[in-house]
Amino acid sequence: VANFLNSSSELIAFTSGATDSLNMVATMWGLENLADGDEVMLCNEDHASSVLPWYNVQELLSRRGVNIKIIPFAVHSTGTYDRKSFRAGLGPKTRIVCLSHIHHLYGMEMDIAELKTLVPEQVFVSLDASQSVSHIKVDAEALAVDFISFSAHKMFGCNGTGVLWSSPRAVAQMWPTRVGAKTTLSSGSGRFNVARDKLSQLVECGTLNLPGILSLKAAIEFIESNGIERMSDYISGLTIYLLEKLKSVEGIEFAPGIGVCDCTKGFGIISFRINGFDSADIGAYLDSEEIFVKTGDQCLGSGKTDDDLIRISLQIYNTAQEVDRFLEVLNEAISS
Ligand SMILES: Cc1ncc(COP(=O)(O)O)c(C=O)c1O
């Protein structure tokens, strides 16, 4: 994992998945470091697992008399973060900014390097890499953020395993929320104290999910043997192929993302609705032909479920023939 992220093992811990990792960022760092009046910036259109842990921390802190603010920023109609609202949200009280690397519903890569130029050095940055880790290179050194979270099962591994990466300055400021066997205690102060020089000492306790971790190893070897750039190019080509075909579907209305922006690179995700049709009905029709798409709750942090979008998500195991078949069945569903 350390080599895969271009980092060192001291900064990595195994978790039960991205949701677990993102909750750890909020509780292990947030509860420990946020003070009255501090601000957390996030986008409510990001995944619920990236957003809700901060509302929970806000609630937990308020019960102790510490009131933090959550400052939301928006997604632009093209599918990347709206720079204007991002800039407007930053202020002297901002302590952490939470970002997605590739958006789970709009499928756009956020320009982390450019966003980081707007964020002052002392402000922490948490990155949800769940959708990017098997699509583009996730290089902890180059990204230069403070936290990176992802799940093994979104990169061909098993369910129930994930990774949290933290920068050295973040590790030094985190406090465990779970302890037990394997927790490394540090002596000296006469009080309960944990060693804070390795992330795994703070996060991992009890028996780890070894089969899941071994599946992650195999998944990394699989990605490295294919080459992430090659995978990325293949998925991009297939996304654009799908997009061009979708454009001719009667009544299609694209959600933010590659369907509405003039981008030349795709990341496998296209979301849309078909005017006059319930997405769940179209989903059920596709399902009956063994074509699996996501409809209904799209796991937005805002909890918004009324958008009625159909989300397609492609990986390297999908082919142009499958895209053709999908279009055939989609047109059948619409005309039946
Ligand atoms: C962007 C993003 N973040 C977080 C998660 C949560 O991942 P998990 O359910 O593996 O914890 C997902 C899952 O769909 C996701 O797409």
CSV table of C-alpha atoms and ligand atoms in Angstrom, one decimal:
chain,number,residue,atom,x,y,z
A,1,VAL,CA,0.0,0.0,0.0
A,2,ALA,CA,2.8,2.4,0.9
A,3,ASN,CA,4.5,1.9,-2.5
A,4,PHE,CA,1.2,2.1,-4.3
A,5,LEU,CA,0.5,5.5,-2.7
A,6,ASN,CA,4.2,6.6,-3.1
A,7,SER,CA,4.5,7.0,0.6
A,8,SER,CA,5.8,5.3,3.7
A,9,SER,CA,4.2,2.6,5.9
A,10,GLU,CA,4.2,4.9,9.0
A,11,LEU,CA,1.5,7.0,7.4
A,12,ILE,CA,-0.9,4.1,6.5
A,13,ALA,CA,-3.5,2.2,8.5
A,14,PHE,CA,-6.0,-0.5,7.6
A,15,THR,CA,-9.6,0.3,8.2
A,16,SER,CA,-12.9,-1.4,7.4
A,17,GLY,CA,-13.5,0.8,4.4
A,18,ALA,CA,-13.7,4.4,3.2
A,19,THR,CA,-16.6,5.2,5.5
A,20,ASP,CA,-14.6,4.0,8.4
A,21,SER,CA,-11.5,6.0,7.3
A,22,LEU,CA,-13.6,9.2,6.8
A,23,ASN,CA,-15.2,8.8,10.2
A,24,MET,CA,-11.7,8.4,11.7
A,25,VAL,CA,-10.6,11.7,10.1
A,26,ALA,CA,-13.6,13.5,11.7
A,27,THR,CA,-13.4,11.9,15.1
A,28,MET,CA,-9.7,11.1,15.6
A,29,TRP,CA,-8.6,14.5,14.2
A,30,GLY,CA,-11.7,16.6,14.4
A,31,LEU,CA,-12.8,15.9,18.0
A,32,GLU,CA,-9.2,16.4,19.1
A,33,ASN,CA,-8.4,19.6,17.3
A,34,LEU,CA,-11.5,21.7,16.6
A,35,ALA,CA,-12.3,24.5,19.0
A,36,ASP,CA,-15.3,26.8,19.4
A,37,GLY,CA,-15.9,28.9,16.3
A,38,ASP,CA,-13.7,26.7,14.0
A,39,GLU,CA,-15.0,26.0,10.5
A,40,VAL,CA,-15.0,22.8,8.4
A,41,MET,CA,-15.5,23.2,4.7
A,42,LEU,CA,-17.3,20.5,2.7
A,43,CYS,CA,-19.6,19.9,-0.2
A,44,ASN,CA,-23.0,18.5,0.6
A,45,GLU,CA,-23.1,17.0,-2.9
A,46,ASP,CA,-20.2,14.7,-2.1
A,47,HIS,CA,-20.8,11.2,-0.8
A,48,ALA,CA,-22.7,10.9,2.5
A,49,SER,CA,-19.7,9.0,4.0
A,50,SER,CA,-17.5,12.0,3.4
A,51,VAL,CA,-20.0,14.5,4.6
A,52,LEU,CA,-22.0,13.1,7.5
A,53,PRO,CA,-19.1,12.3,9.8
A,54,TRP,CA,-18.5,16.1,10.1
A,55,TYR,CA,-22.2,16.8,11.0
A,56,ASN,CA,-21.8,14.1,13.7
A,57,VAL,CA,-18.7,15.7,15.0
A,58,GLN,CA,-20.4,19.0,15.1
A,59,GLU,CA,-23.2,17.5,17.2
A,60,LEU,CA,-20.8,15.6,19.5
A,61,LEU,CA,-18.8,18.8,20.1
A,62,SER,CA,-21.9,21.0,20.7
A,63,ARG,CA,-22.9,18.6,23.5
A,64,ARG,CA,-19.6,19.5,25.1
A,65,GLY,CA,-20.3,23.2,24.6
A,66,VAL,CA,-18.0,23.6,21.6
A,67,ASN,CA,-19.7,25.0,18.6
A,68,ILE,CA,-18.1,24.6,15.2
A,69,LYS,CA,-19.5,25.7,11.9
A,70,ILE,CA,-19.8,23.6,8.7
A,71,ILE,CA,-19.4,25.8,5.6
A,72,PRO,CA,-20.7,24.2,2.5
A,73,PHE,CA,-19.3,24.9,-1.0
A,74,ALA,CA,-21.1,24.0,-4.2
A,75,VAL,CA,-20.6,21.9,-7.3
A,76,HIS,CA,-20.6,23.9,-10.6
A,77,SER,CA,-23.2,22.9,-13.2
A,78,THR,CA,-20.3,21.3,-15.2
A,79,GLY,CA,-19.6,18.8,-12.3
A,80,THR,CA,-16.4,20.1,-10.7
A,81,TYR,CA,-16.3,22.3,-7.5
A,82,ASP,CA,-17.5,25.8,-8.0
A,83,ARG,CA,-14.4,27.9,-7.5
A,84,LYS,CA,-16.3,31.0,-6.5
A,85,SER,CA,-18.2,29.3,-3.7
A,86,PHE,CA,-15.0,27.5,-2.7
A,87,ARG,CA,-13.1,30.7,-2.4
A,88,ALA,CA,-16.0,32.4,-0.6
A,89,GLY,CA,-16.2,29.6,2.0
A,90,LEU,CA,-12.5,29.9,3.1
A,91,GLY,CA,-11.9,32.2,6.0
A,92,PRO,CA,-9.6,32.8,9.0
A,93,LYS,CA,-11.5,30.1,11.0
A,94,THR,CA,-11.3,27.4,8.4
A,95,ARG,CA,-9.4,24.4,9.9
A,96,ILE,CA,-10.1,21.6,7.4
A,97,VAL,CA,-11.4,21.3,3.8
A,98,CYS,CA,-13.0,18.0,2.7
A,99,LEU,CA,-12.7,17.1,-1.0
A,100,SER,CA,-13.6,14.3,-3.3
A,101,HIS,CA,-10.9,13.2,-5.9
A,102,ILE,CA,-13.4,11.9,-8.5
A,103,HIS,CA,-17.1,12.6,-7.8
A,104,HIS,CA,-19.2,9.5,-7.2
A,105,LEU,CA,-22.2,10.8,-9.1
A,106,TYR,CA,-20.9,13.4,-11.6
A,107,GLY,CA,-17.7,11.5,-12.4
A,108,MET,CA,-15.4,14.5,-12.7
A,109,GLU,CA,-11.9,14.7,-11.4
A,110,MET,CA,-11.4,17.6,-9.0
A,111,ASP,CA,-8.3,19.6,-9.6
A,112,ILE,CA,-6.8,19.1,-6.2
A,113,ALA,CA,-3.5,20.9,-7.0
A,114,GLU,CA,-5.4,24.0,-8.2
A,115,LEU,CA,-7.8,24.0,-5.2
A,116,LYS,CA,-4.8,23.6,-2.9
A,117,THR,CA,-3.3,26.8,-4.1
A,118,LEU,CA,-6.4,28.6,-2.6
A,119,VAL,CA,-6.1,26.9,0.8
A,120,PRO,CA,-3.7,28.3,3.3
A,121,GLU,CA,-0.8,26.0,4.4
A,122,GLN,CA,-2.1,25.6,8.0
A,123,VAL,CA,-5.5,24.4,6.8
A,124,PHE,CA,-5.8,20.6,6.6
A,125,VAL,CA,-7.2,18.9,3.5
A,126,SER,CA,-9.0,15.5,3.6
A,127,LEU,CA,-9.4,13.7,0.3
A,128,ASP,CA,-11.9,11.0,-0.5
A,129,ALA,CA,-10.2,8.8,-3.1
A,130,SER,CA,-12.8,6.1,-3.2
A,131,GLN,CA,-13.7,6.7,-6.8
A,132,SER,CA,-10.2,7.6,-8.0
A,133,VAL,CA,-8.0,4.8,-6.6
A,134,SER,CA,-8.7,2.4,-9.4
A,135,HIS,CA,-9.0,5.0,-12.1
A,136,ILE,CA,-6.0,7.4,-11.8
A,137,LYS,CA,-2.7,7.5,-9.9
A,138,VAL,CA,-3.3,8.4,-6.2
A,139,ASP,CA,0.2,9.7,-5.2
A,140,ALA,CA,0.2,10.9,-1.6
A,141,GLU,CA,3.4,12.9,-2.0
A,142,ALA,CA,2.2,14.7,-5.1
A,143,LEU,CA,-1.3,15.4,-3.8
A,144,ALA,CA,0.2,16.8,-0.6
A,145,VAL,CA,-3.0,16.6,1.4
A,146,ASP,CA,-3.4,15.5,5.0
A,147,PHE,CA,-5.8,12.6,4.7
A,148,ILE,CA,-6.6,10.1,2.0
A,149,SER,CA,-9.4,7.5,2.4
A,150,PHE,CA,-10.5,4.6,0.2
A,151,SER,CA,-12.0,1.1,0.1
A,152,ALA,CA,-10.5,-2.1,-1.2
A,153,HIS,CA,-13.7,-3.2,-2.9
A,154,LYS,CA,-13.7,-0.2,-5.3
A,155,MET,CA,-10.3,-1.4,-6.6
A,156,PHE,CA,-11.1,-5.1,-7.1
A,157,GLY,CA,-10.4,-6.2,-3.5
A,158,CYS,CA,-12.9,-7.6,-1.0
A,159,ASN,CA,-15.6,-5.7,0.9
A,160,GLY,CA,-14.8,-4.8,4.5
A,161,THR,CA,-11.2,-3.4,4.0
A,162,GLY,CA,-10.1,0.1,3.5
A,163,VAL,CA,-7.1,2.4,4.0
A,164,LEU,CA,-6.5,5.7,5.8
A,165,TRP,CA,-3.4,7.6,4.9
A,166,SER,CA,-2.4,10.6,7.0
A,167,SER,CA,0.3,13.2,6.6
A,168,PRO,CA,3.0,13.3,9.4
A,169,ARG,CA,1.5,16.6,10.8
A,170,ALA,CA,-1.9,14.9,11.0
A,171,VAL,CA,-0.6,11.7,12.7
A,172,ALA,CA,1.0,13.9,15.4
A,173,GLN,CA,-2.4,15.6,16.0
A,174,MET,CA,-4.7,12.5,16.1
A,175,TRP,CA,-6.0,10.7,19.1
A,176,PRO,CA,-7.5,7.1,18.9
A,177,THR,CA,-11.2,6.5,19.3
A,178,ARG,CA,-10.8,2.7,19.6
A,179,VAL,CA,-8.0,1.0,21.6
A,180,GLY,CA,-7.2,-2.5,22.6
A,181,ALA,CA,-4.8,-5.3,21.8
A,182,LYS,CA,-2.0,-3.9,19.6
A,183,THR,CA,-2.5,-0.3,20.8
A,184,THR,CA,1.0,1.0,21.4
A,185,LEU,CA,1.1,2.8,24.8
A,186,SER,CA,3.7,5.3,25.5
A,187,SER,CA,4.9,5.6,29.1
A,188,GLY,CA,6.2,8.6,31.0
A,189,SER,CA,3.4,10.9,31.9
A,190,GLY,CA,1.8,8.5,34.4
A,191,ARG,CA,-1.4,8.8,32.5
A,192,PHE,CA,-2.9,6.8,29.7
A,193,ASN,CA,-0.9,7.8,26.6
A,194,VAL,CA,-0.5,6.4,23.1
A,195,ALA,CA,2.5,6.6,20.8
A,196,ARG,CA,1.7,8.9,17.9
A,197,ASP,CA,4.6,8.3,15.5
A,198,LYS,CA,2.8,5.7,13.3
A,199,LEU,CA,-0.8,5.9,12.1
A,200,SER,CA,-1.3,2.1,12.5
A,201,GLN,CA,-0.5,2.5,16.2
A,202,LEU,CA,-3.4,4.9,16.5
A,203,VAL,CA,-5.9,3.1,14.3
A,204,GLU,CA,-5.3,-0.6,14.3
A,205,CYS,CA,-6.3,-2.6,17.4
A,206,GLY,CA,-7.6,-6.1,17.9
A,207,THR,CA,-7.5,-8.7,15.1
A,208,LEU,CA,-7.3,-7.2,11.6
A,209,ASN,CA,-9.3,-8.3,8.6
A,210,LEU,CA,-6.4,-10.3,7.2
A,211,PRO,CA,-8.2,-11.9,4.2
A,212,GLY,CA,-9.4,-8.5,3.2
A,213,ILE,CA,-5.9,-7.0,3.5
A,214,LEU,CA,-4.5,-9.8,1.4
A,215,SER,CA,-7.2,-9.1,-1.2
A,216,LEU,CA,-6.0,-5.5,-1.2
A,217,LYS,CA,-2.5,-6.7,-1.9
A,218,ALA,CA,-3.7,-8.8,-4.8
A,219,ALA,CA,-5.8,-5.8,-6.1
A,220,ILE,CA,-2.7,-3.6,-6.0
A,221,GLU,CA,-0.7,-6.2,-7.9
A,222,PHE,CA,-3.5,-6.4,-10.4
A,223,ILE,CA,-3.7,-2.7,-11.0
A,224,GLU,CA,0.1,-2.4,-11.2
A,225,SER,CA,0.3,-5.3,-13.7
A,226,ASN,CA,-2.2,-3.5,-15.9
A,227,GLY,CA,-0.7,-0.1,-15.4
A,228,ILE,CA,-3.0,2.7,-14.0
A,229,GLU,CA,-2.4,5.0,-17.0
A,230,ARG,CA,-3.4,2.2,-19.4
A,231,MET,CA,-6.5,1.5,-17.3
A,232,SER,CA,-7.3,5.2,-17.2
A,233,ASP,CA,-7.0,5.6,-21.0
A,234,TYR,CA,-9.1,2.6,-21.6
A,235,ILE,CA,-11.9,3.7,-19.2
A,236,SER,CA,-11.8,7.2,-20.7
A,237,GLY,CA,-12.2,5.9,-24.2
A,238,LEU,CA,-15.1,3.7,-23.2
A,239,THR,CA,-16.8,6.6,-21.3
A,240,ILE,CA,-16.6,8.8,-24.4
A,241,TYR,CA,-17.9,6.0,-26.5
A,242,LEU,CA,-20.9,5.7,-24.1
A,243,LEU,CA,-21.4,9.4,-24.0
A,244,GLU,CA,-21.6,9.8,-27.8
A,245,LYS,CA,-24.1,6.9,-28.0
A,246,LEU,CA,-26.2,8.4,-25.1
A,247,LYS,CA,-26.5,11.7,-26.8
A,248,SER,CA,-28.8,10.2,-29.4
A,249,VAL,CA,-31.2,8.8,-26.8
A,250,GLU,CA,-34.6,10.5,-26.9
A,251,GLY,CA,-35.4,12.7,-23.9
A,252,ILE,CA,-32.0,12.3,-22.2
A,253,GLU,CA,-31.0,15.0,-19.8
A,254,PHE,CA,-27.4,14.7,-18.5
A,255,ALA,CA,-26.5,15.5,-14.8
A,256,PRO,CA,-23.4,17.6,-14.2
A,257,GLY,CA,-20.3,15.8,-15.6
A,258,ILE,CA,-18.9,14.8,-18.9
A,259,GLY,CA,-22.4,15.0,-20.5
A,260,VAL,CA,-22.6,18.7,-20.0
A,261,CYS,CA,-19.0,19.9,-20.0
A,262,ASP,CA,-16.6,20.0,-22.9
A,263,CYS,CA,-14.1,17.6,-21.3
A,264,THR,CA,-12.0,15.2,-23.3
A,265,LYS,CA,-11.4,12.7,-20.4
A,266,GLY,CA,-13.9,10.5,-18.7
A,267,PHE,CA,-13.6,8.4,-15.5
A,268,GLY,CA,-16.3,5.8,-16.2
A,269,ILE,CA,-19.2,7.6,-14.5
A,270,ILE,CA,-22.1,9.2,-16.4
A,271,SER,CA,-25.4,10.2,-14.8
A,272,PHE,CA,-28.6,11.2,-16.5
A,273,ARG,CA,-32.4,11.1,-16.5
A,274,ILE,CA,-34.8,10.3,-19.3
A,275,ASN,CA,-37.7,12.8,-19.5
A,276,GLY,CA,-41.0,11.3,-18.8
A,277,PHE,CA,-39.6,8.1,-17.2
A,278,ASP,CA,-39.1,7.0,-13.7
A,279,SER,CA,-35.4,6.0,-13.3
A,280,ALA,CA,-36.3,3.1,-11.1
A,281,ASP,CA,-38.5,1.6,-13.9
A,282,ILE,CA,-35.6,1.9,-16.4
A,283,GLY,CA,-33.3,0.4,-13.8
A,284,ALA,CA,-35.6,-2.5,-13.3
A,285,TYR,CA,-35.8,-3.1,-17.0
A,286,LEU,CA,-32.0,-3.0,-17.4
A,287,ASP,CA,-31.7,-5.3,-14.4
A,288,SER,CA,-34.0,-7.9,-16.0
A,289,GLU,CA,-31.4,-8.0,-18.8
A,290,GLU,CA,-28.5,-8.3,-16.3
A,291,ILE,CA,-27.3,-4.7,-16.8
A,292,PHE,CA,-26.7,-3.1,-13.5
A,293,VAL,CA,-26.9,0.6,-13.0
A,294,LYS,CA,-27.6,2.7,-9.9
A,295,THR,CA,-30.9,4.4,-9.5
A,296,GLY,CA,-32.7,5.9,-6.5
A,297,ASP,CA,-30.6,7.0,-3.6
A,298,GLN,CA,-27.3,8.2,-4.9
A,299,CYS,CA,-25.7,8.7,-1.4
A,300,LEU,CA,-25.4,12.4,-1.6
A,301,GLY,CA,-24.2,14.1,1.7
A,302,SER,CA,-27.3,16.4,1.5
A,303,GLY,CA,-29.5,13.3,1.7
A,304,LYS,CA,-31.3,14.5,-1.5
A,305,THR,CA,-33.0,11.6,-3.1
A,306,ASP,CA,-35.5,13.3,-5.4
A,307,ASP,CA,-33.1,13.7,-8.4
A,308,ASP,CA,-34.1,10.4,-10.0
A,309,LEU,CA,-30.8,9.9,-11.8
A,310,ILE,CA,-29.5,6.8,-13.5
A,311,ARG,CA,-25.8,6.4,-12.9
A,312,ILE,CA,-23.6,4.3,-15.1
A,313,SER,CA,-20.2,3.2,-13.8
A,314,LEU,CA,-17.7,1.5,-16.1
A,315,GLN,CA,-14.5,-0.3,-15.3
A,316,ILE,CA,-11.8,-2.0,-17.3
A,317,TYR,CA,-13.8,-5.3,-17.4
A,318,ASN,CA,-16.5,-3.5,-19.5
A,319,THR,CA,-16.4,-3.5,-23.3
A,320,ALA,CA,-17.7,-1.5,-26.3
A,321,GLN,CA,-20.0,-4.4,-27.1
A,322,GLU,CA,-21.5,-4.1,-23.6
A,323,VAL,CA,-22.0,-0.4,-24.1
A,324,ASP,CA,-23.8,-1.2,-27.4
A,325,ARG,CA,-26.0,-3.8,-25.7
A,326,PHE,CA,-26.8,-1.3,-22.9
A,327,LEU,CA,-28.0,1.2,-25.5
A,328,GLU,CA,-30.1,-1.4,-27.2
A,329,VAL,CA,-31.8,-2.3,-24.0
A,330,LEU,CA,-32.2,1.3,-22.8
A,331,ASN,CA,-33.9,2.2,-26.1
A,332,GLU,CA,-36.1,-0.9,-25.8
A,333,ALA,CA,-37.1,0.2,-22.2
A,334,ILE,CA,-38.0,3.7,-23.5
A,335,SER,CA,-40.0,2.5,-26.4
A,336,SER,CA,-41.8,-0.4,-24.6
B,1,LIG,C1,-16.9,8.8,-3.1
B,1,LIG,C2,-17.2,7.7,-2.1
B,1,LIG,N1,-16.8,7.9,-0.8
B,1,LIG,C3,-17.1,7.0,0.1
B,1,LIG,C4,-17.8,5.8,-0.2
B,1,LIG,C5,-18.1,4.8,0.9
B,1,LIG,O1,-17.3,3.7,0.7
B,1,LIG,P1,-17.6,2.4,1.6
B,1,LIG,O2,-19.1,2.1,1.5
B,1,LIG,O3,-16.7,1.3,1.0
B,1,LIG,O4,-17.2,2.7,3.0
B,1,LIG,C6,-18.2,5.6,-1.5
B,1,LIG,C7,-18.9,4.4,-1.8
B,1,LIG,O5,-19.7,4.3,-2.8
B,1,LIG,C8,-17.9,6.6,-2.5
B,1,LIG,O6,-18.2,6.4,-3.7
